[in-house]
Amino acid sequence: MSAPEASWEAIAQAFRTAVGEATWLTWFRTLAPQELSDQQIVLTTPSPLAKERLETKYRDVLEDVLTPIMGARVPVAVRVRADVPDETPTTAHSLFDSSPTSSPTPSRRNGRGSSSTFDPRYTFEAFVIGSSNRFAHAAALSVAETPARSYNPLFIHGDAGLGKTHLLHAIGNYARENYPNLLTTYVSTETFLNEFVDAIKRNQTSEFKARYRACDILLVDDIQFLEGKEAIQEEFFHTFNTLYGAQKQIVLTSDRPPRALATLEDRLRSRFAMGLITDVQPPDLETRAAILRRKAEDAGVTVPATVIEFIAASITDNIRELEGALTRLAAFSTLSQTGITLTMAEQVLSDLISQHATQRQRTPAEVIAATAALFNLTPEDITGASRKRPVAVARQIAMYVVRELTELSYPEIGRAFGGKDHTTVMHAVSRVQELMQESVEIYEQVDQLFKSLRGPRP
Ligand SMILES: Nc1ncnc2c1ncn2[C@@H]1O[C@H](COP(=O)(O)OP(=O)(O)OP(=O)(O)O)[C@@H](O)[C@H]1O
């Protein structure tokens, strides 16, 4: 039996409502009914990849939506229709461009897989969606679900601490799980630059080029660092062209949109704008509260609603700072063995909250100097390489405080500490978060640094 046109339209609309616009456009749009009976439902799609995804990931949705329409749960099968061109969106244009194009399935090669480590906390599930980031999230998810077949390149821009890196890692985590044979690589622009310089020094540029040009998904963070650096722009241009030409997925983040990247070559700027450009904005109050609730839940910390509201109302434009406030509160609560209350939050976060409206950035040099003074060390000890415990801990604390009080990226912080690798800084930040929970002494030292550095400038 073939379904009448009108009723199929209603069913298609029901799918659309159930899965959301981006998923519908990617997988459901080209579905057509072949058989709708109380024995079985057969739907067709021109795309083998869509068939696979619909049957593996969306079978329940298909059946759930169809159950009330059919009056009973009927098994659904999806078949590939060879007589219609595969219109599953492919590279270069937005999903809303419906022009038919050929779309090869992503390459799968045994023994490949991601070449980067992705932060397991930064997943799509852990990303709280609000009006400030809804579109960026949907675009990133779409790219993860259909690499090189929806938006290519995807360019996400926005101020510091608003979730750009989180989304890149979420794509990486998703791809690792769902497309284990795709080579997914995350790299910060600074690392890309440093590796390139290193490769030139060692006469290994062909290895460098081969490594990045072999990616199926290349995730590049903080692309604004390409500004004013001609040699690396040239190299990145060729990497970009090779990947793009081979229909590989590229995702870029920046603190500015491509048009505001002043000293970027035009040919690169226009390439960045070939796919989809989307931004992340500071979250509204409701989203800030939702993020705090989620982070508290993930950390297993009980935070009363009044405290969530207090923090969300006080810290408005940087999600990293929201998290920082929660971390301090949780640490204080653990150490003092008392539950979190509003009075406690007002007291513990007083410096943060009162300074926030007029907050100005501290420089790494100021933090290094303050840390050195606190620990009776010299600034050179802090930026040096000594592994002796008191020095190493002081250095880690200084890195943590710089991360909290400035908008610098991990690679930038590494550079401010005598050229340390960004992974060293990442490790330091998470280590200090742990130490603050374990040791009253460390908690108080960090607290003291915050208080002194957030005070008026000398
Ligand atoms: N929507 C969100 N839901 C949950 N956590 C979020 C969200 N947005 C950001 N975060 C968290 O805020 C912190 C800062 O985010 P992230 O590092 O991704 O910011 P960014 O935009 O890349 O900043 P920068 O440019 O400084 O690197 C991370 O811990 C991240 O998990």
Coordinates of C-alpha atoms and ligand atoms in Angstrom, one line a residue:
M1 CA 0.0 0.0 0.0
S2 CA 1.3 3.4 -0.8
A3 CA 0.6 6.2 1.7
P4 CA -1.5 9.2 0.4
E5 CA 0.6 12.3 0.0
A6 CA -1.1 14.4 2.7
S7 CA -0.8 11.8 5.4
W8 CA 2.9 11.3 4.6
E9 CA 3.4 15.0 5.0
A10 CA 1.9 14.8 8.4
I11 CA 4.1 11.9 9.4
A12 CA 7.2 13.8 8.0
Q13 CA 6.2 16.8 10.1
A14 CA 5.9 14.6 13.2
F15 CA 9.5 13.3 12.6
R16 CA 10.7 16.8 12.2
T17 CA 9.2 17.8 15.6
A18 CA 10.5 14.7 17.3
V19 CA 14.2 15.0 16.2
G20 CA 14.7 18.7 15.6
E21 CA 15.5 20.7 12.5
A22 CA 19.2 19.8 12.0
T23 CA 18.8 16.0 12.4
W24 CA 15.7 16.1 10.3
L25 CA 17.4 17.9 7.5
T26 CA 20.4 15.6 7.7
W27 CA 18.7 12.2 7.9
F28 CA 14.9 12.3 7.5
R29 CA 14.3 14.9 4.8
T30 CA 14.7 12.5 1.9
L31 CA 12.6 9.7 3.5
A32 CA 9.6 8.5 1.5
P33 CA 7.0 5.8 2.2
Q34 CA 7.1 2.6 0.3
E35 CA 4.7 0.5 2.4
L36 CA 2.6 1.5 5.4
S37 CA 0.6 -1.5 6.6
D38 CA -0.2 -2.9 10.0
Q39 CA 2.3 -5.7 9.3
Q40 CA 5.3 -3.6 8.4
I41 CA 6.4 -0.1 7.4
V42 CA 9.0 0.3 4.7
L43 CA 10.5 3.7 4.1
T44 CA 13.1 4.6 1.5
T45 CA 16.0 6.9 1.2
P46 CA 18.5 7.5 -1.6
S47 CA 21.4 7.6 0.9
P48 CA 23.0 4.4 2.2
L49 CA 24.5 6.4 5.1
A50 CA 21.0 7.7 6.0
K51 CA 19.6 4.2 5.9
E52 CA 22.4 3.0 8.3
R53 CA 21.9 5.9 10.7
L54 CA 18.1 5.7 10.7
E55 CA 18.1 2.0 11.4
T56 CA 20.8 2.1 14.1
K57 CA 20.2 5.4 15.8
Y58 CA 16.7 6.5 15.0
R59 CA 14.7 3.3 14.8
D60 CA 13.0 4.0 18.1
V61 CA 12.1 7.5 17.0
L62 CA 10.6 6.2 13.7
E63 CA 8.5 3.6 15.5
D64 CA 7.5 5.9 18.4
V65 CA 6.3 8.6 16.0
L66 CA 4.4 6.1 13.8
T67 CA 2.8 4.1 16.6
P68 CA -0.1 6.6 17.3
I69 CA -0.6 7.2 13.6
M70 CA -0.8 3.4 12.8
G71 CA -2.7 2.6 16.0
A72 CA -0.1 0.0 17.0
R73 CA 3.7 -0.4 17.1
V74 CA 4.7 -1.7 13.7
P75 CA 8.3 -2.6 12.8
V76 CA 10.0 -0.2 10.4
A77 CA 12.5 -1.0 7.7
V78 CA 14.5 1.5 5.7
R79 CA 15.6 0.6 2.2
V80 CA 17.9 2.4 -0.2
R81 CA 16.2 3.8 -3.4
A82 CA 18.6 3.7 -6.3
D83 CA 16.5 5.6 -8.8
V84 CA 16.8 9.0 -6.9
P85 CA 20.0 10.9 -6.5
D86 CA 21.4 10.9 -3.0
E87 CA 20.6 14.4 -1.7
T88 CA 22.1 13.9 1.7
P89 CA 23.8 17.3 2.3
T90 CA 27.4 17.3 1.4
T91 CA 30.4 19.7 1.7
A92 CA 30.6 23.4 1.4
H93 CA 27.1 24.6 1.9
S94 CA 24.7 24.8 4.7
L95 CA 22.2 22.1 5.3
F96 CA 19.6 24.5 4.0
D97 CA 21.1 24.2 0.5
S98 CA 19.1 21.4 -1.0
S99 CA 20.9 21.2 -4.3
P100 CA 21.6 17.6 -5.2
T101 CA 25.2 16.6 -4.9
S102 CA 27.1 13.4 -4.8
S103 CA 28.1 12.4 -1.3
P104 CA 30.6 9.7 -0.7
T105 CA 30.4 8.0 2.7
P106 CA 33.2 9.0 5.0
S107 CA 36.2 6.9 4.5
R108 CA 36.7 4.1 7.0
R109 CA 40.1 2.6 7.3
N110 CA 41.0 0.0 9.7
G111 CA 43.5 0.8 12.4
R112 CA 43.0 4.5 12.2
G113 CA 40.9 6.4 14.7
S114 CA 41.5 9.7 16.5
S115 CA 45.0 11.0 16.9
S116 CA 44.1 13.3 19.8
T117 CA 43.0 12.8 23.3
F118 CA 39.6 14.4 23.8
D119 CA 38.5 15.6 27.2
P120 CA 35.9 13.1 28.3
R121 CA 34.0 15.8 30.2
Y122 CA 33.4 17.8 27.0
T123 CA 30.7 15.9 25.3
F124 CA 27.5 17.0 23.6
E125 CA 25.5 15.5 26.5
A126 CA 27.3 17.7 29.0
F127 CA 26.8 20.8 26.9
V128 CA 23.9 22.9 28.3
I129 CA 21.9 24.4 25.5
G130 CA 20.4 27.9 25.6
S131 CA 19.5 30.6 23.2
S132 CA 23.1 31.8 23.2
N133 CA 24.6 28.6 21.9
R134 CA 21.8 26.6 20.4
F135 CA 22.8 27.0 16.8
A136 CA 26.5 26.4 17.4
H137 CA 25.6 23.2 19.3
A138 CA 23.3 22.0 16.5
A139 CA 25.8 22.8 13.8
A140 CA 28.6 21.0 15.8
L141 CA 26.4 18.0 16.4
S142 CA 25.4 17.8 12.7
V143 CA 29.1 17.9 11.7
A144 CA 29.9 15.1 14.2
E145 CA 27.0 13.0 12.9
T146 CA 27.8 13.5 9.3
P147 CA 31.4 14.6 8.9
A148 CA 32.0 16.6 5.7
R149 CA 28.4 16.2 4.7
S150 CA 26.7 19.1 6.4
Y151 CA 28.7 22.2 7.1
N152 CA 32.2 22.4 5.8
P153 CA 34.1 24.2 7.2
L154 CA 32.2 24.9 10.4
F155 CA 33.5 28.2 11.9
I156 CA 32.6 28.9 15.5
H157 CA 33.5 32.2 17.1
G158 CA 32.9 33.9 20.4
D159 CA 34.5 35.4 23.5
A160 CA 36.6 33.4 25.9
G161 CA 35.1 30.8 28.1
L162 CA 31.9 30.3 26.2
G163 CA 32.3 26.7 25.1
K164 CA 34.1 26.7 21.8
T165 CA 36.8 24.2 22.9
H166 CA 34.1 22.2 24.6
L167 CA 32.2 21.8 21.3
L168 CA 35.4 20.8 19.4
H169 CA 36.1 18.1 22.0
A170 CA 32.5 17.0 21.8
I171 CA 32.9 16.5 18.1
G172 CA 36.1 14.5 18.7
N173 CA 34.5 12.4 21.4
Y174 CA 31.4 11.7 19.3
A175 CA 33.5 10.8 16.2
R176 CA 35.8 8.5 18.3
E177 CA 32.8 6.6 19.5
N178 CA 30.7 6.5 16.4
Y179 CA 33.3 6.6 13.6
P180 CA 36.3 4.9 15.2
N181 CA 38.0 4.4 11.9
L182 CA 38.0 8.1 11.0
L183 CA 41.2 10.0 11.9
T184 CA 40.1 12.8 14.1
T185 CA 42.6 15.4 15.2
Y186 CA 42.3 18.3 17.6
V187 CA 45.0 20.9 17.5
S188 CA 45.3 24.4 18.8
T189 CA 46.7 26.9 16.3
E190 CA 49.6 27.5 18.6
T191 CA 50.5 23.9 18.6
F192 CA 50.1 23.6 14.9
L193 CA 52.4 26.6 14.5
N194 CA 55.0 25.2 17.0
E195 CA 55.0 21.8 15.4
F196 CA 55.5 23.4 12.0
V197 CA 58.5 25.4 13.2
D198 CA 59.9 22.3 14.8
A199 CA 59.4 20.3 11.6
I200 CA 61.3 22.9 9.6
K201 CA 64.1 22.8 12.1
R202 CA 64.3 19.1 11.9
N203 CA 63.9 18.9 8.2
Q204 CA 60.7 16.9 8.7
T205 CA 58.1 19.1 7.0
S206 CA 56.8 16.3 4.7
E207 CA 55.9 14.3 7.8
F208 CA 54.2 17.3 9.3
K209 CA 52.2 18.0 6.1
A210 CA 51.3 14.3 5.8
R211 CA 50.1 14.1 9.4
Y212 CA 47.6 16.9 9.1
R213 CA 46.6 16.2 5.5
A214 CA 45.7 12.6 6.4
C215 CA 42.9 13.7 8.8
D216 CA 39.3 12.8 8.2
I217 CA 38.2 15.4 10.8
L218 CA 40.5 18.3 11.7
L219 CA 39.5 20.4 14.7
V220 CA 41.5 23.6 15.0
D221 CA 41.1 25.8 18.0
D222 CA 41.9 29.6 18.3
I223 CA 42.6 30.2 14.6
Q224 CA 43.0 33.9 15.3
F225 CA 46.6 33.0 16.1
L226 CA 47.3 32.7 12.4
E227 CA 47.0 36.5 12.2
G228 CA 50.1 38.2 10.9
K229 CA 52.0 34.9 10.5
E230 CA 52.5 34.5 6.8
A231 CA 54.5 31.2 6.6
I232 CA 52.0 29.3 8.8
Q233 CA 49.1 30.9 6.9
E234 CA 50.6 29.5 3.7
E235 CA 51.0 26.1 5.3
F236 CA 47.5 26.1 6.7
F237 CA 46.1 27.2 3.4
H238 CA 47.5 24.1 1.7
T239 CA 46.4 21.8 4.5
F240 CA 42.9 23.3 4.3
N241 CA 42.7 22.9 0.5
T242 CA 43.9 19.3 0.6
L243 CA 41.4 18.3 3.2
Y244 CA 38.5 20.3 1.7
G245 CA 39.2 19.0 -1.7
A246 CA 39.2 15.4 -0.4
Q247 CA 35.8 16.1 1.4
K248 CA 37.2 15.9 4.8
Q249 CA 35.6 17.8 7.7
I250 CA 37.3 21.0 9.0
V251 CA 36.1 22.8 12.2
L252 CA 37.6 26.1 13.3
T253 CA 37.2 28.3 16.3
S254 CA 38.2 31.9 16.8
D255 CA 37.6 34.7 19.2
R256 CA 36.4 36.7 16.1
P257 CA 34.5 36.1 12.9
P258 CA 36.6 35.6 9.8
R259 CA 35.9 39.2 8.5
A260 CA 37.4 40.6 11.7
L261 CA 40.6 38.6 11.4
A262 CA 42.4 41.7 10.1
T263 CA 45.8 40.4 9.0
L264 CA 44.7 37.2 7.5
E265 CA 45.2 36.6 3.8
D266 CA 42.0 37.1 1.8
R267 CA 42.2 33.7 0.3
L268 CA 42.2 32.1 3.7
R269 CA 39.5 34.4 5.1
S270 CA 37.2 33.5 2.1
R271 CA 37.8 29.8 2.6
F272 CA 36.9 30.1 6.3
A273 CA 33.6 31.6 5.2
M274 CA 32.8 28.9 2.6
G275 CA 30.8 26.8 5.0
L276 CA 28.8 27.9 8.1
I277 CA 29.8 30.6 10.5
T278 CA 28.1 30.6 13.8
D279 CA 28.8 32.1 17.2
V280 CA 28.5 31.5 20.9
Q281 CA 27.2 34.4 23.0
P282 CA 27.3 34.8 26.7
P283 CA 24.6 32.7 28.2
D284 CA 21.4 34.3 29.6
L285 CA 20.5 33.9 33.3
E286 CA 18.5 30.8 32.9
T287 CA 21.3 29.0 30.9
R288 CA 23.9 30.1 33.5
A289 CA 21.8 28.6 36.2
A290 CA 21.3 25.4 34.2
I291 CA 25.0 25.1 33.6
L292 CA 25.7 25.5 37.3
R293 CA 23.1 22.9 38.2
R294 CA 24.6 20.5 35.6
K295 CA 28.2 21.1 36.8
A296 CA 27.2 20.7 40.4
E297 CA 25.4 17.5 39.6
D298 CA 28.3 16.1 37.6
A299 CA 30.7 16.9 40.5
G300 CA 28.3 15.3 43.0
V301 CA 27.9 18.5 45.0
T302 CA 24.7 19.6 46.5
V303 CA 24.1 23.3 45.9
P304 CA 20.9 25.0 47.0
A305 CA 18.8 26.8 44.4
T306 CA 19.4 30.1 46.1
V307 CA 23.1 29.7 45.7
I308 CA 22.8 28.7 42.1
E309 CA 20.8 31.9 41.5
F310 CA 23.2 34.0 43.4
I311 CA 26.2 32.8 41.3
A312 CA 24.3 32.9 38.0
A313 CA 23.2 36.5 38.7
S314 CA 26.6 37.6 39.7
I315 CA 28.8 36.1 37.0
T316 CA 27.5 36.9 33.6
D317 CA 29.8 36.6 30.8
N318 CA 32.2 33.7 31.1
I319 CA 31.2 30.1 31.8
R320 CA 34.7 29.2 32.9
E321 CA 34.3 31.7 35.8
L322 CA 31.0 30.2 36.7
E323 CA 32.7 26.9 37.0
G324 CA 35.5 28.4 39.0
A325 CA 33.1 29.9 41.5
L326 CA 31.5 26.5 41.9
T327 CA 34.9 24.8 42.3
R328 CA 35.9 27.2 45.1
L329 CA 32.6 26.8 46.9
A330 CA 32.8 23.0 46.7
A331 CA 36.3 23.0 47.9
F332 CA 35.4 25.3 50.9
S333 CA 32.5 23.1 51.8
T334 CA 34.5 19.9 51.7
L335 CA 37.3 21.3 53.7
S336 CA 35.0 23.0 56.3
Q337 CA 32.8 19.9 56.3
T338 CA 29.7 22.0 56.1
G339 CA 27.0 22.1 53.5
I340 CA 26.9 25.0 51.0
T341 CA 24.7 27.9 52.0
L342 CA 23.9 31.3 50.6
T343 CA 25.8 33.0 53.4
M344 CA 28.8 30.8 52.8
A345 CA 28.7 31.6 49.0
E346 CA 28.5 35.3 49.7
Q347 CA 31.4 35.1 52.0
V348 CA 33.6 32.7 50.0
L349 CA 33.0 34.4 46.7
S350 CA 32.9 37.9 47.9
D351 CA 36.0 39.0 46.1
L352 CA 35.0 37.4 42.9
I353 CA 31.5 38.8 43.0
S354 CA 32.3 42.3 44.1
Q355 CA 35.1 42.7 41.6
H356 CA 33.3 41.1 38.8
A357 CA 31.5 44.2 37.5
T358 CA 34.7 46.2 37.3
Q359 CA 37.0 43.2 36.7
R360 CA 40.1 43.8 34.7
Q361 CA 42.6 41.3 33.6
R362 CA 45.7 40.6 35.5
T363 CA 48.8 39.8 33.5
P364 CA 50.6 36.5 33.9
A365 CA 53.7 38.4 35.1
E366 CA 51.6 39.9 38.0
V367 CA 50.3 36.5 39.0
I368 CA 53.8 35.0 38.8
A369 CA 55.2 37.8 40.9
A370 CA 52.4 37.4 43.5
T371 CA 52.9 33.7 43.6
A372 CA 56.6 33.9 44.0
A373 CA 56.2 36.4 46.9
L374 CA 53.7 34.1 48.6
F375 CA 56.0 31.1 48.4
N376 CA 59.2 33.0 49.1
L377 CA 60.5 32.1 45.6
T378 CA 61.7 34.2 42.7
P379 CA 59.6 34.7 39.5
E380 CA 62.4 32.8 37.7
D381 CA 61.7 29.8 40.0
I382 CA 58.0 29.9 38.9
T383 CA 58.8 30.1 35.2
G384 CA 61.8 27.8 35.4
A385 CA 62.0 24.0 35.1
S386 CA 62.7 22.8 38.6
R387 CA 60.7 19.8 39.6
K388 CA 61.3 20.2 43.3
R389 CA 57.9 19.8 45.0
P390 CA 57.4 23.3 46.6
V391 CA 58.5 25.0 43.4
A392 CA 56.5 22.7 41.1
V393 CA 53.3 23.1 43.2
A394 CA 53.8 26.9 43.3
R395 CA 54.1 26.9 39.5
Q396 CA 51.0 24.8 39.2
I397 CA 49.1 27.2 41.4
A398 CA 50.3 30.2 39.5
M399 CA 49.2 28.5 36.2
Y400 CA 45.7 27.8 37.7
V401 CA 45.3 31.4 38.9
V402 CA 46.4 32.8 35.5
R403 CA 43.8 30.5 33.9
E404 CA 41.1 31.8 36.3
L405 CA 42.0 35.5 36.2
T406 CA 42.8 36.0 32.5
E407 CA 41.3 35.0 29.2
L408 CA 44.5 33.4 28.0
S409 CA 44.4 30.0 26.3
Y410 CA 46.5 27.0 27.6
P411 CA 49.2 27.5 25.0
E412 CA 49.4 31.2 25.8
I413 CA 49.8 30.5 29.5
G414 CA 52.5 27.9 28.7
R415 CA 54.4 30.5 26.8
A416 CA 54.1 33.0 29.7
F417 CA 55.7 30.3 32.0
G418 CA 58.9 30.0 30.0
G419 CA 57.6 28.1 27.0
K420 CA 55.8 25.2 28.7
D421 CA 53.6 22.9 26.7
H422 CA 49.9 23.5 26.8
T423 CA 49.3 20.0 28.2
T424 CA 51.5 20.9 31.2
V425 CA 49.2 23.8 31.9
M426 CA 46.1 21.7 31.5
H427 CA 47.5 19.2 33.9
A428 CA 48.4 21.9 36.4
V429 CA 44.9 23.3 36.3
S430 CA 43.2 20.0 37.0
R431 CA 45.8 19.1 39.7
V432 CA 45.2 22.3 41.6
Q433 CA 41.5 21.8 41.5
E434 CA 42.1 18.4 43.1
L435 CA 44.6 19.8 45.6
M436 CA 42.2 22.5 46.7
Q437 CA 39.8 19.8 47.8
E438 CA 42.5 17.8 49.6
S439 CA 44.5 20.4 51.4
V440 CA 43.3 23.3 53.5
E441 CA 46.8 24.8 53.1
I442 CA 46.6 24.8 49.3
Y443 CA 43.0 26.1 49.3
E444 CA 44.1 29.0 51.5
Q445 CA 47.1 29.8 49.4
V446 CA 45.0 29.9 46.2
D447 CA 42.4 32.0 48.0
Q448 CA 44.9 34.4 49.2
L449 CA 46.3 34.9 45.7
F450 CA 42.8 35.5 44.3
K451 CA 42.1 38.0 47.0
S452 CA 45.3 39.9 46.5
L453 CA 45.2 39.9 42.7
R454 CA 41.5 40.9 42.6
G455 CA 42.1 43.9 44.8
P456 CA 42.8 47.3 43.3
R457 CA 45.9 47.6 41.2
P458 CA 48.9 48.8 43.1
Ligands
LIG1 N1 27.0 25.3 27.3 C1 27.8 24.8 28.1 N2 27.4 23.8 28.9 C2 28.3 23.3 29.9 N3 29.5 23.7 30.0 C3 30.0 24.7 29.3 C4 29.1 25.3 28.3 N4 29.8 26.3 27.6 C5 31.0 26.3 28.2 N5 31.1 25.4 29.2 C6 32.3 25.1 30.1 O1 32.9 26.3 30.3 C7 34.3 26.1 30.3 C8 35.0 27.0 29.3 O2 34.6 26.6 28.0 P1 35.6 26.5 26.8 O3 37.0 26.2 27.3 O4 35.1 25.5 25.8 O5 35.6 28.0 26.2 P2 36.2 28.6 25.0 O6 35.1 29.3 24.3 O7 37.0 27.6 24.2 O8 37.2 29.6 25.6 P3 38.7 30.0 25.2 O9 38.6 30.7 23.9 O10 39.2 30.8 26.4 O11 39.5 28.7 25.1 C9 34.6 24.6 30.0 O12 34.8 23.9 31.2 C10 33.2 24.2 29.4 O13 32.9 22.8 29.7

